[in-house]
Short mmCIF file of C-alpha atoms in Angstrom, two decimals:
data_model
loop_
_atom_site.label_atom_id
_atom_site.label_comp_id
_atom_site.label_asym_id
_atom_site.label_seq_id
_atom_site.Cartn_x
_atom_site.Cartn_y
_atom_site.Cartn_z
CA UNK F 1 -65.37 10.23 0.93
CA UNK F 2 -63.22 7.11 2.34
CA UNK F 3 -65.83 4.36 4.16
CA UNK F 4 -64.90 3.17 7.76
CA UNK F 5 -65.73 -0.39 8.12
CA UNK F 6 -65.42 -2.00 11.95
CA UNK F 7 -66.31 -5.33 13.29
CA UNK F 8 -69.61 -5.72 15.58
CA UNK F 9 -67.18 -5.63 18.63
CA UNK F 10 -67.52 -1.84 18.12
CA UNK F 11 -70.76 -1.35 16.30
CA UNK F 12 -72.21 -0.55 19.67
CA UNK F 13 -70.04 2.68 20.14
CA UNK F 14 -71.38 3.56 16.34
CA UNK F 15 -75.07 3.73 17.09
CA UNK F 16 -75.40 -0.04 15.25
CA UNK F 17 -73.14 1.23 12.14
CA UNK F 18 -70.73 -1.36 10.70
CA UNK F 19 -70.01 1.28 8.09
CA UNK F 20 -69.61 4.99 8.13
CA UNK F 21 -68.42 7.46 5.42
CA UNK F 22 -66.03 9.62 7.14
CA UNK F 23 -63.90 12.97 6.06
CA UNK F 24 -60.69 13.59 6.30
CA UNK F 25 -57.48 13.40 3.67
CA UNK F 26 -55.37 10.63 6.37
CA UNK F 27 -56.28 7.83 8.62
CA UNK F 28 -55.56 10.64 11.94
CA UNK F 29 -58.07 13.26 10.01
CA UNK F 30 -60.03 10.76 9.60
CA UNK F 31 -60.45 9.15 12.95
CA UNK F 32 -60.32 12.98 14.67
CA UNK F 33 -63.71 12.76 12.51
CA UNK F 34 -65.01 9.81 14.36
CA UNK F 35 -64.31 10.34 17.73
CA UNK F 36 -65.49 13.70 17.25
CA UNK F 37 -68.95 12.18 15.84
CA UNK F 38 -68.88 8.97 18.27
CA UNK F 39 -66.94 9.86 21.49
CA UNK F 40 -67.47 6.87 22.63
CA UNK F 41 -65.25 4.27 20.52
CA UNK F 42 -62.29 6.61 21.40
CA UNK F 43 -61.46 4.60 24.70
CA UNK F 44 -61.61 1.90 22.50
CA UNK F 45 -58.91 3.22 19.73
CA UNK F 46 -56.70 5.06 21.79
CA UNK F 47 -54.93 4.60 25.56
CA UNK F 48 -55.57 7.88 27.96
CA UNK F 49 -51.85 9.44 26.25
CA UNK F 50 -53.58 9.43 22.79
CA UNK F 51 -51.70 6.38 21.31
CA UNK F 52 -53.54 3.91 19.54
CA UNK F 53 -53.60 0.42 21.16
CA UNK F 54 -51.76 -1.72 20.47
CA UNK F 55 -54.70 -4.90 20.18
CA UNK F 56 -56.19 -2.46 17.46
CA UNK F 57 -55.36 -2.62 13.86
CA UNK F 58 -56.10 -0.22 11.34
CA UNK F 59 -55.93 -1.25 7.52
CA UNK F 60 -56.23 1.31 4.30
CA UNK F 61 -57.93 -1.20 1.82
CA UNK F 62 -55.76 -4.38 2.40
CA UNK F 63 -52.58 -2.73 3.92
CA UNK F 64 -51.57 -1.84 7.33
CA UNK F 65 -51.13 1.40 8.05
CA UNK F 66 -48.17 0.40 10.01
CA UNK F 67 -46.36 -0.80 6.77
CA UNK F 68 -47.18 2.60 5.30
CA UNK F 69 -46.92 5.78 7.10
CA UNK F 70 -49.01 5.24 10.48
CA UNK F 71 -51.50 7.88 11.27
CA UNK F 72 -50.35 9.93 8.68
CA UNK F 73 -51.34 7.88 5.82
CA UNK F 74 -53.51 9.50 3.33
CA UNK F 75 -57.14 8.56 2.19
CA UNK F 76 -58.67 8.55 -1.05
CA UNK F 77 -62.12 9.39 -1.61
CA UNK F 78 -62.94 5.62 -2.30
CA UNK F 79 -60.61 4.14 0.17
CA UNK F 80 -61.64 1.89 3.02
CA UNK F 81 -60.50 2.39 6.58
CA UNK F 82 -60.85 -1.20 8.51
CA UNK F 83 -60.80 -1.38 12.40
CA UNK F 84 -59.45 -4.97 13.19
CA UNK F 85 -59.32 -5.18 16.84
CA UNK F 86 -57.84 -8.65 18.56
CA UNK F 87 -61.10 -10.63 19.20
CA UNK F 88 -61.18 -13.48 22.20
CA UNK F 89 -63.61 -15.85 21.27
CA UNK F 90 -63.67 -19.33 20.44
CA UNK K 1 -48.59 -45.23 5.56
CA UNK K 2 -50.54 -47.76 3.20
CA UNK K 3 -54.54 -47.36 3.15
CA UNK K 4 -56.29 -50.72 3.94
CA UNK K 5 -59.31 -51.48 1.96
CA UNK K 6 -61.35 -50.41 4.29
CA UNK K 7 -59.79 -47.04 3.89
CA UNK K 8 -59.87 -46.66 0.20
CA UNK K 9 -63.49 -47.40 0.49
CA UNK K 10 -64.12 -44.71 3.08
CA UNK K 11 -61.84 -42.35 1.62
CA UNK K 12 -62.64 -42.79 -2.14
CA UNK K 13 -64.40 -39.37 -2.61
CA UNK K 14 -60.88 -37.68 -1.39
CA UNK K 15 -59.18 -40.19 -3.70
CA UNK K 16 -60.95 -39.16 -6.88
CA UNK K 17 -59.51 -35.31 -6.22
CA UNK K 18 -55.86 -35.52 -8.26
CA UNK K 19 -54.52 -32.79 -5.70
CA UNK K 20 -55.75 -35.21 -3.05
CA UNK K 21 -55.21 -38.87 -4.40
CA UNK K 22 -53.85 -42.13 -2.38
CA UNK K 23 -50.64 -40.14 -1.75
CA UNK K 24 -52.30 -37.21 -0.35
CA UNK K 25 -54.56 -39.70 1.95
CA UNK K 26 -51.28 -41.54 3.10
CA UNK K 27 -50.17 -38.19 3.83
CA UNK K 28 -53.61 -37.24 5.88
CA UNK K 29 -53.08 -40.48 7.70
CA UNK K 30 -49.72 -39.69 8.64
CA UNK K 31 -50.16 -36.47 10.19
CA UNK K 32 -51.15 -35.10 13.37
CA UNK K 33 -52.78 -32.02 14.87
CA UNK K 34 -53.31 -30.91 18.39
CA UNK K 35 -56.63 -28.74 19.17
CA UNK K 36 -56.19 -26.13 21.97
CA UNK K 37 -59.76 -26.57 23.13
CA UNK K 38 -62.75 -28.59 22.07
CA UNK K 39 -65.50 -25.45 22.06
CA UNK K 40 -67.13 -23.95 18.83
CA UNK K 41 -63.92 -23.95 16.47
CA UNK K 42 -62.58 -27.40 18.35
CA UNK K 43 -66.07 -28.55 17.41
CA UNK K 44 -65.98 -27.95 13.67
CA UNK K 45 -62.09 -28.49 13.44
CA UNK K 46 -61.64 -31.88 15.16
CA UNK K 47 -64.79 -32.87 13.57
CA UNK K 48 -63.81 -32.61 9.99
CA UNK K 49 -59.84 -33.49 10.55
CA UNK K 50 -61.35 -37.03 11.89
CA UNK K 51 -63.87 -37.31 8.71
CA UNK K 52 -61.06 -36.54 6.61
CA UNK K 53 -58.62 -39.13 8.01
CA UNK K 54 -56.19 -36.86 9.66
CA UNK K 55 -54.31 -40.15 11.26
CA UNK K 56 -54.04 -38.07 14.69
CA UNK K 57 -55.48 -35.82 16.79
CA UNK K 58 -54.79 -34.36 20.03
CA UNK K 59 -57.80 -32.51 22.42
CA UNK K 60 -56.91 -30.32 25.02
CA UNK K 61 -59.60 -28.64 27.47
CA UNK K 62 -60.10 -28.99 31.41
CA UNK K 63 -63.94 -28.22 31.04
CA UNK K 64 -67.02 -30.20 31.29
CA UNK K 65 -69.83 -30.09 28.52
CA UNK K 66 -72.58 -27.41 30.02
CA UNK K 67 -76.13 -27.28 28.31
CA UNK K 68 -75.05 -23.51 27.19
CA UNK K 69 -72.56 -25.17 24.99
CA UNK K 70 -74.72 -27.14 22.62
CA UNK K 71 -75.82 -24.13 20.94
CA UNK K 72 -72.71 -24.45 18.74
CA UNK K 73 -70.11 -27.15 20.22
CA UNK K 74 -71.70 -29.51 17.97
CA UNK K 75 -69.14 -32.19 18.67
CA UNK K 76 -70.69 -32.39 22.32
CA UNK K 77 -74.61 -33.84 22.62
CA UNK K 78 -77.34 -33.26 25.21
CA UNK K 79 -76.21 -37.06 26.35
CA UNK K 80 -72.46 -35.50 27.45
CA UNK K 81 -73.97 -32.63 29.17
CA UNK K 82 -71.80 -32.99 32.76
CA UNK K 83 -69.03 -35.33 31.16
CA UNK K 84 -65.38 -33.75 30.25
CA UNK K 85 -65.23 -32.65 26.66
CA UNK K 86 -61.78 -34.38 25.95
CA UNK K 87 -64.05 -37.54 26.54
CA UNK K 88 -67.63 -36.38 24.94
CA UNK K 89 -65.66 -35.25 21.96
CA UNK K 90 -63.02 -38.48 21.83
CA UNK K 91 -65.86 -40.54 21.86
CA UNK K 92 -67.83 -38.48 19.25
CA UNK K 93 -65.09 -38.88 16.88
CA UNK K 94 -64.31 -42.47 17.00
CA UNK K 95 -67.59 -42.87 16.42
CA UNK K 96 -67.35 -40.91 12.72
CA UNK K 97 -64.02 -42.22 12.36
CA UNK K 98 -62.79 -45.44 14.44
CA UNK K 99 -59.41 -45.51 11.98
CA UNK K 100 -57.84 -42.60 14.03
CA UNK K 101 -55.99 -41.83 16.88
CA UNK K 102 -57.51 -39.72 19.62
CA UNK K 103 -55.30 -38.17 22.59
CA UNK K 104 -57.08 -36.48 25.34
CA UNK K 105 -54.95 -33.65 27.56
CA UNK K 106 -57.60 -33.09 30.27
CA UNK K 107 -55.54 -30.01 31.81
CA UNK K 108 -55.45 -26.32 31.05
CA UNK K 109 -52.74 -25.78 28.46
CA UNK K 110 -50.51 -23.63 30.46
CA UNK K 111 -47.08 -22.49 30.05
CA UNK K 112 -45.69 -25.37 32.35
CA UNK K 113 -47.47 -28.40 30.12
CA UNK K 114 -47.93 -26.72 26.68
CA UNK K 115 -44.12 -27.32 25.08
CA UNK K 116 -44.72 -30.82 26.39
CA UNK K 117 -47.99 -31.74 25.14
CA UNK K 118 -47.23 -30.14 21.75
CA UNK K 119 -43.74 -31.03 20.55
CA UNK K 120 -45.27 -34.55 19.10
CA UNK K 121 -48.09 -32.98 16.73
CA UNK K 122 -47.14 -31.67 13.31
CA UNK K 123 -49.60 -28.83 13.34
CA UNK K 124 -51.49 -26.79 16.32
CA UNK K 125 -54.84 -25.22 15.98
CA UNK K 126 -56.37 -22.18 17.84
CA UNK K 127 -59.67 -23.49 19.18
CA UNK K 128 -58.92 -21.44 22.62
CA UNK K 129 -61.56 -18.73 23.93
CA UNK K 130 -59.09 -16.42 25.90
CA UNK K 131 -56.26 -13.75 25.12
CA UNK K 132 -53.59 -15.93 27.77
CA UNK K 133 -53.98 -19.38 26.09
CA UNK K 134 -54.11 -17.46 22.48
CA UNK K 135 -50.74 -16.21 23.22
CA UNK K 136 -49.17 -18.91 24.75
CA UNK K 137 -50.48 -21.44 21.47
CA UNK K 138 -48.77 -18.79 19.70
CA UNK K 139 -45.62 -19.01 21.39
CA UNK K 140 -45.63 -22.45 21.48
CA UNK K 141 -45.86 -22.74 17.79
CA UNK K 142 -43.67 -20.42 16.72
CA UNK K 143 -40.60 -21.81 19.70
CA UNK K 144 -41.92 -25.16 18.48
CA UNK K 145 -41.35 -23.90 14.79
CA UNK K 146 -44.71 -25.45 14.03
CA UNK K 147 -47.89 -23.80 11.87
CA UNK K 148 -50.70 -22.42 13.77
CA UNK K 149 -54.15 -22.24 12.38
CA UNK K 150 -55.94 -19.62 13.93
CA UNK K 151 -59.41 -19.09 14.16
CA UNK K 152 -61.02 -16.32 16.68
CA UNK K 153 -65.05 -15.28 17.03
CA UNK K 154 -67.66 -12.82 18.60
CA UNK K 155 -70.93 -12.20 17.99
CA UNK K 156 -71.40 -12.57 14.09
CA UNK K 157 -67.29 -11.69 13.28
CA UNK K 158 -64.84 -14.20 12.34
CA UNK K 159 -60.96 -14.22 11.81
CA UNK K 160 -58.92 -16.86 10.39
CA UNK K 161 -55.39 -16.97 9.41
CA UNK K 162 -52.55 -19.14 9.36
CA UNK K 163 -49.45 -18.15 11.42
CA UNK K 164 -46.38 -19.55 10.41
CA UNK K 165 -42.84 -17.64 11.68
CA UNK K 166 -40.48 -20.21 9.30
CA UNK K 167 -42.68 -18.33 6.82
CA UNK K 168 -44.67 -15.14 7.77
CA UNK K 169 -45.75 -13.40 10.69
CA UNK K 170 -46.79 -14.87 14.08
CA UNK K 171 -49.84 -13.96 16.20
CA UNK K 172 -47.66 -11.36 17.97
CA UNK K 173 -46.36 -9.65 14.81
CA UNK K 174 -50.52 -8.81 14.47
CA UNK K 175 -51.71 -7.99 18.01
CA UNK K 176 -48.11 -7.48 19.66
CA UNK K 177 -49.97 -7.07 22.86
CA UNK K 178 -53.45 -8.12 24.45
CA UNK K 179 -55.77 -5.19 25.07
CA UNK K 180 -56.33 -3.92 28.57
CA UNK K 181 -58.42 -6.53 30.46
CA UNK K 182 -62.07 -5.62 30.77
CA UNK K 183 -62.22 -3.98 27.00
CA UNK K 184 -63.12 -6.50 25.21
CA UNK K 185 -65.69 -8.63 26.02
CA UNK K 186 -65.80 -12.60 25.81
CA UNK K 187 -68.78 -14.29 23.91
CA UNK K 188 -69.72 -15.76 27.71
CA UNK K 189 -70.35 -12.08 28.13
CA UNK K 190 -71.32 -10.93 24.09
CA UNK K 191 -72.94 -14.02 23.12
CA UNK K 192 -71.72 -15.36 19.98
CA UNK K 193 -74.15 -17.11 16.98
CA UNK K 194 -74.09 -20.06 17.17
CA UNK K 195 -73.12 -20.97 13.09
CA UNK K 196 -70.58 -18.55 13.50
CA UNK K 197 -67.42 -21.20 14.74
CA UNK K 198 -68.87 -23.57 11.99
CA UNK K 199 -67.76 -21.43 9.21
CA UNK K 200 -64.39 -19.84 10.92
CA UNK K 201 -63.39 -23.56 12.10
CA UNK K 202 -64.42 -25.60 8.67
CA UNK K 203 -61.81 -22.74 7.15
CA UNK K 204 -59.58 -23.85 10.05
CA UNK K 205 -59.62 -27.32 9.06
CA UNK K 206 -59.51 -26.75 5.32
CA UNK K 207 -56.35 -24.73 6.32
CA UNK K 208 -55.01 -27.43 7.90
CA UNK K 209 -55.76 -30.26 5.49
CA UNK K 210 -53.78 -27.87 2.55
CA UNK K 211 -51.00 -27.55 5.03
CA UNK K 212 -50.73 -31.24 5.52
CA UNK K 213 -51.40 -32.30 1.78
CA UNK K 214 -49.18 -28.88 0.68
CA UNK K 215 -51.50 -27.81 -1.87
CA UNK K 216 -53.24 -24.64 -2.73
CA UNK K 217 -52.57 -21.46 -1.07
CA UNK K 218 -52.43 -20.97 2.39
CA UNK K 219 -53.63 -18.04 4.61
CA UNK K 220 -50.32 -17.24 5.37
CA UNK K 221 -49.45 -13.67 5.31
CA UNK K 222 -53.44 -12.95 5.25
CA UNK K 223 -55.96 -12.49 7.60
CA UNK K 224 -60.06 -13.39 6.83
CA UNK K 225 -62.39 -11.12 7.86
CA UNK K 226 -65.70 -12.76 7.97
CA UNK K 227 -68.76 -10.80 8.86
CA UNK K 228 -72.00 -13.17 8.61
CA UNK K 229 -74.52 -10.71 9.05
CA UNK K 230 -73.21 -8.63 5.48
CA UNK K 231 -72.24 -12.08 4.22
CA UNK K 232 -68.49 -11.02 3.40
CA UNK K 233 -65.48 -12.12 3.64
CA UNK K 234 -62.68 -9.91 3.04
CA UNK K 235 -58.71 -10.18 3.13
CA UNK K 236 -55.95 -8.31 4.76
CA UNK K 237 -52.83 -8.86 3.98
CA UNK K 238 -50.28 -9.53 7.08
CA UNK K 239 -46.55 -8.87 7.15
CA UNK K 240 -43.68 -9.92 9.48
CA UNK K 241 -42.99 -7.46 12.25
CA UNK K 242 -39.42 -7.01 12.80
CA UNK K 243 -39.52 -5.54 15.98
CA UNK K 244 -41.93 -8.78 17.51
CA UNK K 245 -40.73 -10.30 20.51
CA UNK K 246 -40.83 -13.73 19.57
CA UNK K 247 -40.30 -13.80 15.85
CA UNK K 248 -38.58 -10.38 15.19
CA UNK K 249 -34.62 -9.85 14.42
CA UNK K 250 -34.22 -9.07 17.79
CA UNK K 251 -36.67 -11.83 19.61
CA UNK K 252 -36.26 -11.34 23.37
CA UNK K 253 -38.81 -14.28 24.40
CA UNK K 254 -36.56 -17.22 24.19
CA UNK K 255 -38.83 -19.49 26.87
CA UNK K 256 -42.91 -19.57 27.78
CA UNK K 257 -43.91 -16.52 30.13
CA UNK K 258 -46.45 -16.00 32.86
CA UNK K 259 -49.46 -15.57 29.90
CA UNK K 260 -52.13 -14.28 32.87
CA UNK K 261 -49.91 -11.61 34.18
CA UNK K 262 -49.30 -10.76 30.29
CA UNK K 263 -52.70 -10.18 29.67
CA UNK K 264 -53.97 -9.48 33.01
CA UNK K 265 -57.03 -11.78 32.91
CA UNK K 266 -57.38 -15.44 33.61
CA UNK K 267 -56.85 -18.13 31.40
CA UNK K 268 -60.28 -18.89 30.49
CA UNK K 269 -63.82 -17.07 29.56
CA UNK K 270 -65.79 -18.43 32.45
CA UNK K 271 -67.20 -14.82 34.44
CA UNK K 272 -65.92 -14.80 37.55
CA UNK K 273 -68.58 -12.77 38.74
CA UNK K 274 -66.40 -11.17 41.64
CA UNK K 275 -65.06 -7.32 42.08
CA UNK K 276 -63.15 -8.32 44.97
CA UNK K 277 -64.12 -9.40 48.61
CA UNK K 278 -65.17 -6.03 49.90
CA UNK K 279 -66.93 -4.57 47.02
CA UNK K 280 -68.99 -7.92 46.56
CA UNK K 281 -72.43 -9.06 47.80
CA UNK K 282 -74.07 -12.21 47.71
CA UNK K 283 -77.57 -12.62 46.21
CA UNK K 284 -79.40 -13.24 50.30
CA UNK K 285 -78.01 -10.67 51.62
CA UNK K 286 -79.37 -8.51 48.80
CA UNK K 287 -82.82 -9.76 49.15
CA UNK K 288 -82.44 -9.05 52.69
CA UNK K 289 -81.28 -5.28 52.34
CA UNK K 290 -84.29 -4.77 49.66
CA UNK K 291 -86.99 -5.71 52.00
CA UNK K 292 -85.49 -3.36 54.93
CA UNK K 293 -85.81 0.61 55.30
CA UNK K 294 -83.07 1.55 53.38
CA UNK K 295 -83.12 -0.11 50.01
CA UNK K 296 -80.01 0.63 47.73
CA UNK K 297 -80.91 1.80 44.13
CA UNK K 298 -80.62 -1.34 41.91
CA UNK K 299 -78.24 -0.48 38.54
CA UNK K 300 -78.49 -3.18 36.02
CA UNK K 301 -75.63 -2.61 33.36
CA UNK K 302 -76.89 -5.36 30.57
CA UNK K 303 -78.20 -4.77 27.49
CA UNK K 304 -81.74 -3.39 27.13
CA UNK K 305 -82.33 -6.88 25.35
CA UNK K 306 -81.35 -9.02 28.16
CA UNK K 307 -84.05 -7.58 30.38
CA UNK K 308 -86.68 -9.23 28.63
CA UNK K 309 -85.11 -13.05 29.77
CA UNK K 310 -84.92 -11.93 33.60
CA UNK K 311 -85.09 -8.40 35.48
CA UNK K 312 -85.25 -7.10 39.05
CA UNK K 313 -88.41 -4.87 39.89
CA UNK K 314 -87.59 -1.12 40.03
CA UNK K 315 -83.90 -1.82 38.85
CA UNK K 316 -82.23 1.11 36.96
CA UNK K 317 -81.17 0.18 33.44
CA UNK K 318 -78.06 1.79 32.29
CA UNK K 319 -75.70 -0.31 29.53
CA UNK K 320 -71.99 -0.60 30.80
CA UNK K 321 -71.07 0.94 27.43
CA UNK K 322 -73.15 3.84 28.16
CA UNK K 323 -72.48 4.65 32.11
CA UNK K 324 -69.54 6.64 31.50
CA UNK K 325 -72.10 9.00 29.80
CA UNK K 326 -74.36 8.92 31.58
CA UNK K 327 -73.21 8.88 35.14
CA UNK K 328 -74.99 12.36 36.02
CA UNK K 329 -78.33 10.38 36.14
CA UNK K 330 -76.87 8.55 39.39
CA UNK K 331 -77.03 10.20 42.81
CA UNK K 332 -73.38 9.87 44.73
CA UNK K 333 -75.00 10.10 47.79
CA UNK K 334 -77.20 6.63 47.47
CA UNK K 335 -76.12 3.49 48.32
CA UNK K 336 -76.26 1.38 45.05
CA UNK K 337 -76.11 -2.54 44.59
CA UNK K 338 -74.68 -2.76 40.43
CA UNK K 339 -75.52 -6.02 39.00
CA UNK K 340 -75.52 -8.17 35.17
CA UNK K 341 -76.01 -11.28 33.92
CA UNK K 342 -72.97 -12.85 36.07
CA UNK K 343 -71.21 -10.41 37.84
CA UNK K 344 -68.41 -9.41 35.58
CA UNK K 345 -69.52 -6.47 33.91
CA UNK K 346 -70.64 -4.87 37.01
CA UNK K 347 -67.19 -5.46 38.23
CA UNK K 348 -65.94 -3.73 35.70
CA UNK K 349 -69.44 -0.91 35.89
CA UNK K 350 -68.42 -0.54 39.67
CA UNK K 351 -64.60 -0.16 39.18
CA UNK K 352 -65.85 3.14 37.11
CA UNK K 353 -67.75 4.13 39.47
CA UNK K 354 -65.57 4.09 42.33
CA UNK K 355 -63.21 6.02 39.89
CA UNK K 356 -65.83 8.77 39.47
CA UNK K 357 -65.86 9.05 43.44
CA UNK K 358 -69.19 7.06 44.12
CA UNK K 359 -68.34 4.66 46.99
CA UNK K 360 -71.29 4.15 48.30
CA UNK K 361 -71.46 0.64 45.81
CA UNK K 362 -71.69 -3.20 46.01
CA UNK K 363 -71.45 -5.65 42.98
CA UNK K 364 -73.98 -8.18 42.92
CA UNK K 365 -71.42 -11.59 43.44
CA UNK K 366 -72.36 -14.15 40.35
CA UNK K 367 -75.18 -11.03 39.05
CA UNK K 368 -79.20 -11.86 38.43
CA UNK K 369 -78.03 -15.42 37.60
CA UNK K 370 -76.59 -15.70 40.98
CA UNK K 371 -80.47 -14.10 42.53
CA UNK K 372 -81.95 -16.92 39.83
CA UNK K 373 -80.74 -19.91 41.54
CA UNK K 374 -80.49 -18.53 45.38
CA UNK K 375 -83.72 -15.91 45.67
CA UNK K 376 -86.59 -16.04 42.93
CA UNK K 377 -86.32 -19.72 41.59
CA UNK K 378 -89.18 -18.36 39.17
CA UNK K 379 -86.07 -16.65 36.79
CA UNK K 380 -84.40 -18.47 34.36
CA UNK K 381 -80.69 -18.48 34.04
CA UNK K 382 -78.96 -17.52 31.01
#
């Protein structure tokens, strides 16, 4: 089961998880899991037409997913799905 | 550039590394970096680049050192609280380091300054705390054709990288566009530990220093992913976009833009505290309306946490993050005063409100800190 990992800018929309196993064979099967589990973080993700944002990142293991085939790329049972959103502080 | 005695002396534990050496301290002598703001990375950053010898350095920030700062801006001291930080911090490093060169730019770097002030340092790094001045330090280095060591922080998350478009991707090519303002919060409004821009800006400044001395392997083309509170720090790797507007095949942004209207938000992370003239009341007038026969409802939006520094008697605790949900608990009908810490997330709290059809609201102007200092002098402000 591939292993969502996310920064503690959206741990709050998680219930406090930095990590979650989630199901699904691709990143888009996969997050359909988690915004079906945690509504909330899907505001976060995606703009009101259902495209992701474009301050948010998503990484299979060390790759982007936009260097490999977008939503549609597939994950393996020990992949790791990362959330790397644009942070502000300094 | 020759090392006095004085300077071998100082230096000699730099000297005694063969990747370092007398060459490589020439080198560190010889070079120059400008820091975008003197906060918690500036802190760590221009601390360590004026230890090391780093010949000079150039601070930018408009601000003043504020007792909220010292938690981690530990190039500022409780005897600078109230003085500019260009100055606290200038005089902070001389003091480690009186060999150096210290330029102060007192302004905010904007787009009409920021070509100017930069074009004479060899290297920039990201100390800023806002999406605008992140972008325009990007486009400034990579229009500039310089390296930019970026550093960025909230809560107990850290990023670090080193953007470099003569040889990998820019900050744009990552995050080609800021997120929508209001989404993500600032650490004025998140809070931020106060370690955390002491480990993200030492790996600034060791970045830096293996830039100037060109040794080792540089985080270009990678992006660190620092979490303190699993204790990891984990790698992505980072590619050229070839569609980015500044760096791509096709680069379209030939000259500095308007960076506020880019990202929709002002140019620093101070909370403005303000939804706008006619949704907005002021902390008296409050007080007034609460002690007459029609009291609003009170809504606080903070966290449940923050309520045990300073609450409001009979307020209504709901979490911004959570009001969406939870909206049905609030009656349409009532008028309703929304308030936080300083004003900005019930901006935001009453803009979705108003959306959802209540319009019976007011924002609390500057939030319970605002009723702290100009009603009940008994809270503290935070």
């Amino acid at each position: 089961m591939p292993t969502l990992r996310v920064p503690a800018l959206l741990t709050y929309y998680l219930d406090q998880h930095s990590q979650l196993p989630l199901t699904g064979d691709t990143v888009a099967a996969a997050l359909r899991d988690l915004t079906t589990r945690h509504p909330a973080i899907a505001p976060h993700l995606f703009d009101s037409a259902g495209n992701l944002r474009r301050h948010i990142n998503l990484f299979v293991n060390a790759e982007n997913i936009r260097s490999l085939n977008g939503l549609q790329t597939p994950l393996g049972e020990n992949d790791i799905l990362k959330i790397v959103p644009s942070v502000t502080g300094g | 550039m020759p090392l006095t005695h004085e300077e071998i002396l100082r230096y000699s534990r730099h000297l005694l590394i063969p990747e370092v050496g007398l060459n490589g301290q020439e080198k560190l002598k010889a070079a120059s970096a400008l820091i975008i703001g003197t906060g918690g990375l500036g802190s760590p950053v221009s601390l360590y680049l004026a230890a090391a010898g780093v010949g000079r350095i150039g601070l930018v920030d408009y601000d003043s050192v504020d007792s909220s700062n010292l938690q981690r801006q530990i190039v500022h001291g409780s005897s600078t609280v109230g003085k500019l930080k260009v100055e606290s911090a200038r005089a902070r490093l001389l003091d480690l380091n009186p060999g150096i060169q210290v330029d102060t730019y007192n302004v905010p770097f904007t787009a009409a300054n920021a070509l100017e002030i930069a074009a004479p340092y060899d290297i920039l790094i990201d100390g800023t705390d806002n999406f605008p001045t992140r972008y325009l330090t990007n486009d400034v280095a990579v229009l500039l054709g310089k390296a930019l060591v970026y550093g960025s922080i909230y809560r107990f998350d850290g990023q670090a990288s080193v953007f470099d478009a003569r040889r990998g991707p820019c900050y744009r090519c990552l995050f080609p566009e800021p997120p929508p303002p209001g989404l993500v919060p600032t650490c004025a409004e998140g809070g931020v530990l106060g370690i955390l821009p002491g480990t993200i800006g030492t790996i600034q400044a060791t970045e830096a220093l293996k830039l100037i001395l060109g040794i080792g392997d540089a985080l270009i083309g990678r992006l660190l992913l620092y979490n303190a509170l699993d204790m990891s720090f984990d790698f992505v790797n980072l590619r050229k976009n070839p569609a980015c507007r500044i760096c791509g095949e096709n680069a379209e942004i030939k000259e500095l833009v308007d960076y506020e209207a880019f990202c929709g938000v002002p140019g620093h992370d101070h909370e403005t505290g303000t939804a706008g003239a006619e949704w907005d009341l002021v902390a008296p007038e409050l007080a007034r309306w609460l002690t007459g026969e029609n009291p609003p409802l009170l809504l606080d939006v903070r966290e449940p946490h923050e309520l045990a520094i300073s609450a409001l008697p009979g307020a209504l605790n709901i979490p911004l993050g959570a009001l969406a949900a939870r909206l049905s608990e609030l009656d349409s009908a009532r008028e309703m005063v929304v308030f936080c810490k300083a004003g900005t997330r019930s901006a935001r709290a009453l803009e979705l409100l108003v959306s959802a059809g209540f319009q019976r609201v007011k924002n609390l102007r500057g939030g319970i800190n605002a009723w702290a200092r100009e009603v009940d002098l008994s809270l503290p402000v935070y």
